[in-house]
Coordinates of C-alpha atoms in Angstrom, one line a residue:
X1 CA -73.8 -77.5 -181.8
X2 CA -72.2 -74.1 -181.2
X3 CA -68.7 -73.3 -180.0
X4 CA -70.1 -72.4 -176.6
X5 CA -71.6 -75.9 -176.0
X6 CA -68.2 -77.5 -175.4
X7 CA -65.2 -77.0 -173.2
X8 CA -62.5 -74.5 -173.9
X9 CA -59.7 -72.5 -172.2
X10 CA -60.8 -69.5 -170.3
X11 CA -58.5 -66.6 -169.7
X12 CA -58.7 -64.2 -166.7
X13 CA -56.6 -61.0 -166.7
X14 CA -54.9 -59.7 -163.6
X15 CA -53.3 -56.3 -163.0
X16 CA -49.5 -56.5 -162.8
X17 CA -48.4 -57.6 -159.4
X18 CA -51.7 -59.2 -158.4
X19 CA -51.5 -62.4 -160.4
X20 CA -50.9 -64.5 -157.2
X21 CA -54.2 -63.2 -155.7
X22 CA -56.1 -64.1 -158.8
X23 CA -54.6 -67.6 -159.0
X24 CA -55.7 -68.3 -155.4
X25 CA -59.2 -67.2 -156.2
X26 CA -59.4 -69.6 -159.1
X27 CA -58.2 -72.4 -157.0
X28 CA -60.8 -71.6 -154.3
X29 CA -63.5 -71.7 -157.0
X30 CA -62.4 -75.3 -157.9
X31 CA -60.3 -74.7 -161.0
X32 CA -56.7 -75.7 -161.9
X33 CA -55.2 -72.5 -163.3
X34 CA -51.9 -72.2 -165.2
X35 CA -49.1 -70.0 -164.3
X36 CA -49.5 -66.3 -165.3
X37 CA -48.4 -65.4 -168.8
X38 CA -48.1 -61.6 -169.2
X39 CA -50.9 -61.1 -166.7
X40 CA -53.2 -63.8 -168.1
X41 CA -54.1 -67.0 -166.2
X42 CA -55.8 -69.8 -168.1
X43 CA -58.0 -72.6 -166.9
X44 CA -60.4 -75.0 -168.6
X45 CA -64.2 -74.9 -168.4
X46 CA -67.4 -74.4 -170.2
X47 CA -69.8 -71.5 -170.6
X48 CA -71.0 -71.8 -167.0
X49 CA -67.5 -71.6 -165.8
X50 CA -66.9 -68.4 -167.8
X51 CA -70.0 -67.0 -166.2
X52 CA -68.8 -68.0 -162.7
X53 CA -65.4 -66.3 -163.3
X54 CA -67.2 -63.1 -164.3
X55 CA -69.5 -63.2 -161.3
X56 CA -67.2 -64.5 -158.5
X57 CA -63.7 -63.2 -159.3
X58 CA -62.8 -60.1 -157.2
X59 CA -59.3 -59.6 -158.6
X60 CA -59.7 -60.2 -162.3
X61 CA -60.1 -57.2 -164.7
X62 CA -61.6 -59.2 -167.5
X63 CA -62.5 -62.7 -168.6
X64 CA -62.1 -64.0 -172.1
X65 CA -62.8 -67.3 -173.9
X66 CA -59.9 -68.6 -176.0
X67 CA -61.0 -69.2 -179.5
X68 CA -57.6 -70.3 -180.9
X69 CA -53.9 -70.4 -180.2
X70 CA -51.3 -70.9 -183.0
X71 CA -48.0 -69.6 -184.3
X72 CA -48.2 -66.4 -186.2
X73 CA -44.8 -65.2 -187.5
X74 CA -46.2 -63.7 -190.6
X75 CA -49.4 -62.0 -191.7
X76 CA -50.2 -64.9 -194.0
X77 CA -50.0 -67.3 -191.0
X78 CA -52.2 -64.9 -189.0
X79 CA -54.8 -64.6 -191.8
X80 CA -54.9 -68.4 -192.6
X81 CA -55.2 -69.4 -188.9
X82 CA -58.0 -66.9 -188.2
X83 CA -59.8 -67.7 -191.4
X84 CA -59.9 -71.4 -190.6
X85 CA -61.8 -70.9 -187.4
X86 CA -65.5 -72.0 -187.3
X87 CA -66.8 -68.5 -187.0
X88 CA -70.3 -69.6 -187.9
X89 CA -70.5 -71.6 -184.7
X90 CA -69.5 -68.5 -182.7
X91 CA -71.6 -65.6 -184.1
X92 CA -74.4 -64.8 -186.5
X93 CA -74.4 -63.1 -189.8
X94 CA -75.3 -59.7 -188.4
X95 CA -72.6 -59.8 -185.7
X96 CA -70.6 -56.6 -185.1
X97 CA -67.1 -57.7 -184.6
X98 CA -64.4 -55.4 -183.1
X99 CA -60.8 -56.5 -182.8
X100 CA -58.1 -55.2 -180.4
X101 CA -54.5 -56.2 -180.5
X102 CA -51.4 -56.5 -178.4
X103 CA -47.9 -57.8 -179.3
X104 CA -45.1 -58.8 -177.0
X105 CA -41.7 -60.0 -178.1
X106 CA -43.0 -60.9 -181.6
X107 CA -42.2 -60.6 -185.2
X108 CA -45.6 -59.0 -185.9
X109 CA -45.7 -55.8 -183.9
X110 CA -47.9 -53.3 -185.8
X111 CA -51.1 -53.4 -183.8
X112 CA -53.2 -51.7 -186.5
X113 CA -52.1 -54.3 -189.0
X114 CA -52.7 -57.2 -186.6
X115 CA -56.2 -55.8 -186.0
X116 CA -56.9 -55.3 -189.8
X117 CA -55.7 -58.8 -190.9
X118 CA -57.6 -60.5 -188.0
X119 CA -60.8 -58.6 -188.8
X120 CA -60.5 -59.3 -192.5
X121 CA -59.9 -63.0 -192.0
X122 CA -62.9 -63.4 -189.6
X123 CA -65.1 -61.3 -191.9
X124 CA -64.2 -63.4 -195.0
X125 CA -64.9 -66.6 -193.1
X126 CA -68.3 -65.3 -191.9
X127 CA -69.3 -63.9 -195.3
X128 CA -68.5 -67.3 -197.0
X129 CA -70.3 -69.3 -194.3
X130 CA -73.5 -67.2 -194.6
X131 CA -73.3 -66.6 -198.4
X132 CA -72.9 -62.8 -198.1
X133 CA -70.8 -60.4 -200.0
X134 CA -70.6 -57.9 -197.2
X135 CA -71.6 -58.3 -193.5
X136 CA -74.3 -55.9 -192.1
X137 CA -72.6 -55.7 -188.7
X138 CA -75.8 -54.3 -187.2
X139 CA -76.3 -57.1 -184.6
X140 CA -74.8 -58.3 -181.4
X141 CA -71.4 -56.8 -180.7
X142 CA -68.5 -59.2 -180.1
X143 CA -65.0 -58.0 -179.0
X144 CA -62.0 -60.2 -179.9
X145 CA -58.4 -59.7 -178.7
X146 CA -55.6 -60.8 -181.0
X147 CA -52.7 -61.1 -178.6
X148 CA -49.3 -62.2 -180.0
X149 CA -46.7 -63.1 -177.4
X150 CA -43.4 -64.8 -178.5
X151 CA -44.8 -65.3 -182.0
X152 CA -47.8 -67.2 -180.8
X153 CA -51.3 -65.8 -181.3
X154 CA -54.0 -66.2 -178.7
X155 CA -57.4 -65.2 -180.1
X156 CA -59.7 -64.5 -177.2
X157 CA -63.4 -63.4 -177.1
X158 CA -64.3 -61.0 -174.3
X159 CA -67.1 -62.2 -172.1
X160 CA -67.1 -59.3 -169.6
X161 CA -68.1 -56.2 -171.5
X162 CA -67.3 -53.4 -169.2
X163 CA -64.2 -54.1 -167.0
X164 CA -64.9 -56.2 -164.0
X165 CA -63.8 -53.4 -161.7
X166 CA -67.1 -51.8 -162.5
X167 CA -69.2 -53.6 -159.8
X168 CA -72.0 -51.1 -160.2
X169 CA -71.9 -49.4 -156.8
X170 CA -69.4 -46.6 -157.4
X171 CA -71.3 -44.0 -159.3
X172 CA -69.3 -41.0 -158.1
X173 CA -65.5 -40.7 -158.1
X174 CA -63.3 -38.7 -155.7
X175 CA -59.7 -37.7 -156.1
X176 CA -57.1 -40.4 -156.9
X177 CA -59.6 -43.3 -156.6
X178 CA -58.4 -46.9 -156.4
X179 CA -59.9 -49.5 -158.7
X180 CA -62.2 -52.0 -157.1
X181 CA -60.3 -55.0 -158.4
X182 CA -57.0 -53.5 -157.1
X183 CA -58.5 -52.8 -153.7
X184 CA -59.8 -56.4 -153.6
X185 CA -56.3 -57.7 -154.6
X186 CA -54.6 -55.8 -151.8
X187 CA -57.1 -57.1 -149.3
X188 CA -56.5 -60.6 -150.6
X189 CA -52.8 -60.2 -150.2
X190 CA -53.1 -58.9 -146.7
X191 CA -53.5 -60.5 -143.3
X192 CA -57.1 -59.4 -143.0
X193 CA -59.9 -61.8 -142.4
X194 CA -63.5 -60.9 -141.5
X195 CA -62.9 -61.7 -137.8
X196 CA -60.2 -59.0 -137.5
X197 CA -60.8 -55.3 -137.3
X198 CA -60.5 -53.4 -140.5
X199 CA -59.9 -49.6 -140.9
X200 CA -59.4 -47.2 -143.8
X201 CA -58.6 -43.6 -142.6
X202 CA -58.4 -42.2 -146.1
X203 CA -61.6 -43.8 -147.4
X204 CA -62.4 -41.4 -150.2
X205 CA -65.2 -43.0 -152.3
X206 CA -65.2 -46.0 -150.0
X207 CA -63.7 -48.7 -152.2
X208 CA -61.6 -50.5 -149.6
X209 CA -64.2 -50.9 -146.9
X210 CA -67.0 -51.7 -149.4
X211 CA -64.9 -54.5 -150.9
X212 CA -64.1 -55.8 -147.4
X213 CA -67.7 -55.7 -146.4
X214 CA -68.7 -57.6 -149.5
X215 CA -66.2 -60.3 -148.6
X216 CA -67.5 -60.5 -145.0
X217 CA -71.1 -60.8 -146.3
X218 CA -70.2 -63.5 -148.9
X219 CA -71.4 -61.3 -151.7
X220 CA -70.0 -62.0 -155.2
X221 CA -68.7 -58.8 -156.9
X222 CA -70.6 -59.4 -160.1
X223 CA -74.0 -60.0 -158.7
X224 CA -75.5 -56.7 -159.7
X225 CA -74.2 -56.0 -163.2
X226 CA -74.4 -57.2 -166.8
X227 CA -71.9 -59.0 -169.0
X228 CA -71.2 -59.2 -172.7
X229 CA -71.8 -63.0 -172.8
X230 CA -75.5 -62.5 -171.9
X231 CA -76.0 -61.3 -175.5
X232 CA -74.1 -64.0 -177.3
X233 CA -76.5 -65.5 -179.9
X234 CA -75.4 -69.1 -179.6
X235 CA -74.3 -69.3 -175.9
X236 CA -76.5 -71.3 -173.4
X237 CA -78.3 -69.2 -170.8
X238 CA -76.2 -69.9 -167.8
X239 CA -76.2 -66.7 -165.8
X240 CA -79.4 -67.3 -163.8
X241 CA -78.0 -70.5 -162.3
X242 CA -74.7 -68.8 -161.5
X243 CA -76.4 -65.9 -159.8
X244 CA -78.5 -68.4 -157.7
X245 CA -75.2 -70.0 -156.6
X246 CA -73.8 -66.6 -155.7
X247 CA -76.8 -65.6 -153.6
X248 CA -76.8 -68.9 -151.9
X249 CA -73.3 -68.1 -150.6
X250 CA -74.4 -64.9 -148.7
X251 CA -73.6 -64.9 -145.0
X252 CA -77.0 -64.6 -143.2
X253 CA -75.9 -62.4 -140.4
X254 CA -72.4 -61.1 -141.3
X255 CA -70.3 -59.8 -138.4
X256 CA -67.4 -57.5 -139.2
X257 CA -65.7 -54.6 -137.5
X258 CA -65.1 -52.3 -140.5
X259 CA -64.5 -48.6 -140.0
X260 CA -64.0 -45.9 -142.6
X261 CA -63.1 -42.3 -142.1
X262 CA -61.9 -39.3 -144.1
X263 CA -61.2 -35.7 -143.3
X264 CA -63.6 -34.7 -146.0
X265 CA -67.3 -34.7 -145.2
X266 CA -68.1 -34.8 -148.9
X267 CA -66.0 -37.9 -149.3
X268 CA -67.9 -39.6 -146.4
X269 CA -71.2 -38.7 -147.9
X270 CA -70.1 -40.2 -151.2
X271 CA -68.7 -43.4 -149.5
X272 CA -72.0 -43.9 -147.6
X273 CA -73.9 -43.6 -150.9
X274 CA -71.7 -46.2 -152.6
X275 CA -72.0 -48.6 -149.6
X276 CA -75.7 -48.3 -149.7
X277 CA -75.8 -49.1 -153.5
X278 CA -73.5 -52.1 -152.8
X279 CA -75.9 -53.3 -150.0
X280 CA -73.3 -53.2 -147.3
X281 CA -73.9 -49.8 -145.6
X282 CA -75.0 -51.6 -142.4
X283 CA -71.6 -53.3 -142.1
X284 CA -69.4 -50.2 -142.2
X285 CA -69.1 -47.4 -139.6
X286 CA -68.3 -44.1 -141.3
X287 CA -67.0 -41.0 -139.7
X288 CA -65.5 -37.6 -140.6
X289 CA -62.0 -37.6 -139.0
X290 CA -58.4 -36.8 -139.7
X291 CA -56.2 -39.9 -140.2
X292 CA -53.8 -38.4 -137.6
X293 CA -56.5 -38.8 -135.0
X294 CA -57.4 -42.5 -135.8
X295 CA -57.7 -44.7 -132.7
X296 CA -59.1 -48.1 -131.9
X297 CA -59.7 -50.2 -128.8
X298 CA -59.2 -53.3 -130.9
X299 CA -55.9 -55.1 -131.2
X300 CA -54.3 -56.9 -134.1
X301 CA -56.4 -55.0 -136.7
X302 CA -55.5 -54.3 -140.3
X303 CA -55.4 -50.8 -141.7
X304 CA -55.6 -50.1 -145.4
X305 CA -54.7 -46.7 -146.9
X306 CA -54.6 -45.0 -150.3
X307 CA -53.5 -41.6 -148.9
X308 CA -53.5 -38.5 -151.2
X309 CA -50.3 -38.3 -153.2
X310 CA -49.0 -35.8 -155.7
X311 CA -48.7 -32.1 -155.4
X312 CA -51.8 -31.7 -157.5
X313 CA -53.8 -32.7 -154.5
X314 CA -51.9 -30.9 -151.7
X315 CA -48.6 -29.1 -151.2
X316 CA -45.4 -30.9 -150.4
X317 CA -45.3 -29.8 -146.8
X318 CA -48.9 -30.8 -146.3
X319 CA -48.1 -34.2 -147.7
X320 CA -45.2 -34.6 -145.3
X321 CA -47.2 -33.5 -142.3
X322 CA -50.0 -35.8 -143.2
X323 CA -47.6 -38.8 -143.4
X324 CA -46.1 -37.9 -140.0
X325 CA -49.5 -37.6 -138.4
X326 CA -50.7 -40.9 -139.9
X327 CA -47.5 -42.6 -138.8
X328 CA -47.9 -41.4 -135.2
X329 CA -51.5 -42.7 -135.1
X330 CA -50.5 -46.0 -136.5
X331 CA -47.6 -46.4 -134.0
X332 CA -50.1 -46.0 -131.1
X333 CA -52.3 -48.9 -132.3
X334 CA -52.0 -52.2 -130.5
X335 CA -50.2 -54.6 -132.8
X336 CA -52.0 -53.5 -135.9
X337 CA -50.7 -54.1 -139.5
X338 CA -50.9 -51.6 -142.3
X339 CA -51.0 -51.9 -146.1
X340 CA -50.4 -48.6 -147.8
X341 CA -50.5 -47.9 -151.6
X342 CA -48.7 -44.8 -152.6
X343 CA -46.6 -43.2 -155.4
X344 CA -44.8 -41.0 -152.8
X345 CA -41.2 -42.3 -152.8
X346 CA -40.4 -40.7 -149.4
X347 CA -43.5 -42.0 -147.7
X348 CA -41.6 -44.3 -145.3
X349 CA -39.3 -41.4 -144.2
X350 CA -42.2 -39.3 -143.0
X351 CA -44.3 -42.2 -141.8
X352 CA -41.5 -43.1 -139.4
X353 CA -41.2 -46.7 -140.2
X354 CA -39.7 -48.9 -142.9
X355 CA -41.9 -51.4 -144.7
X356 CA -40.9 -55.0 -144.4
X357 CA -42.1 -55.7 -148.0
X358 CA -42.7 -53.6 -151.1
X359 CA -44.6 -54.6 -154.2
X360 CA -45.0 -52.5 -157.4
X361 CA -48.6 -52.0 -158.5
X362 CA -50.3 -49.7 -160.9
X363 CA -53.3 -47.6 -159.9
X364 CA -54.9 -46.1 -163.0
X365 CA -51.6 -46.4 -164.8
X366 CA -49.7 -44.6 -162.0
X367 CA -46.8 -46.6 -160.7
X368 CA -47.2 -47.1 -157.0
X369 CA -45.7 -49.1 -154.2
X370 CA -47.7 -51.4 -151.9
X371 CA -46.0 -51.1 -148.5
X372 CA -46.5 -53.7 -145.8
X373 CA -46.1 -52.8 -142.2
X374 CA -46.8 -56.0 -140.2
X375 CA -47.8 -56.2 -136.5
X376 CA -47.6 -59.3 -134.4
X377 CA -50.3 -61.8 -135.4
X378 CA -53.1 -62.6 -132.9
X379 CA -52.4 -65.4 -130.5
X380 CA -54.0 -68.7 -131.5
X381 CA -56.9 -69.7 -129.4
X382 CA -56.3 -72.7 -127.2
X383 CA -57.9 -75.9 -128.6
X384 CA -60.4 -77.3 -126.2

């Protein structure tokens, strides 16, 4: 019996400020997640659950399996704890093991030393188990994170491979793109549902509308990519069943009013290509247009925007006029709400309206604010 045949803790990582959205996703999938610890949320499951997390979670950046958790206040404690793990039940003699490290509020803080000691302990255990002097390390690659927080080590095996923001549809990148997982998190934290109008007037590479269209179509974000766990030597083959579950959840004839525009014709061409690769091009109406000219005959829609910011993209006066024009267009909409992510501190001043709520998020390590501008909610339909 291998390590992967039992139950264990699974760890999903969320970007700072989006933990609540990830926790709601896990609950919706039927799990009982813990509170967030330094951006990590744990829940119990088996290998199929780890696969489900990779395939279904829209807001997680990575999914790991917890191999061990124990106090590590010294390098001797670290070595002995890692050395004692049943590494032979986890990987074969030819496994290529890489170790990353992080340390938060802990006695052990040298990341290079944490990596070195963890790797040596695992290698010594594997070599002894397989009767080898040295390990070939020419086989399946495994990536383990040695994370020490408050003097407690969590040793976790990555199951995702490439970050989960890489859905597979975005092959070209425009200026200041937003990560797919961050866009999905913002949508999840908004008022939007598939029965409400959706608009993105700064669509760029198309991430916001594509993520919304996938939600409307019931498409899991990980349906069309590969994962590290597929290559684990001792793990049961669970992905096929999970993908069948995902495809069974597709909405047969999705209906959504999703519009995406950009002042750049090249951006719209790129966004169309990405939507086609994602399989949702039929659900999005694209157009070349200035955000200042955005109009809609729908009421109570939700607008999402990642407008250009930073003088490397345009001059200061251009930025200010862009915000003014965008603000005028938004104020003319019938009870729409807006969610804007920007690093421009004076955005509200030129937009002409104060946000009722601000949340700090990070887009590609750039500190940004998610600004919420709510409109009145739609009236509830009378029950018959």
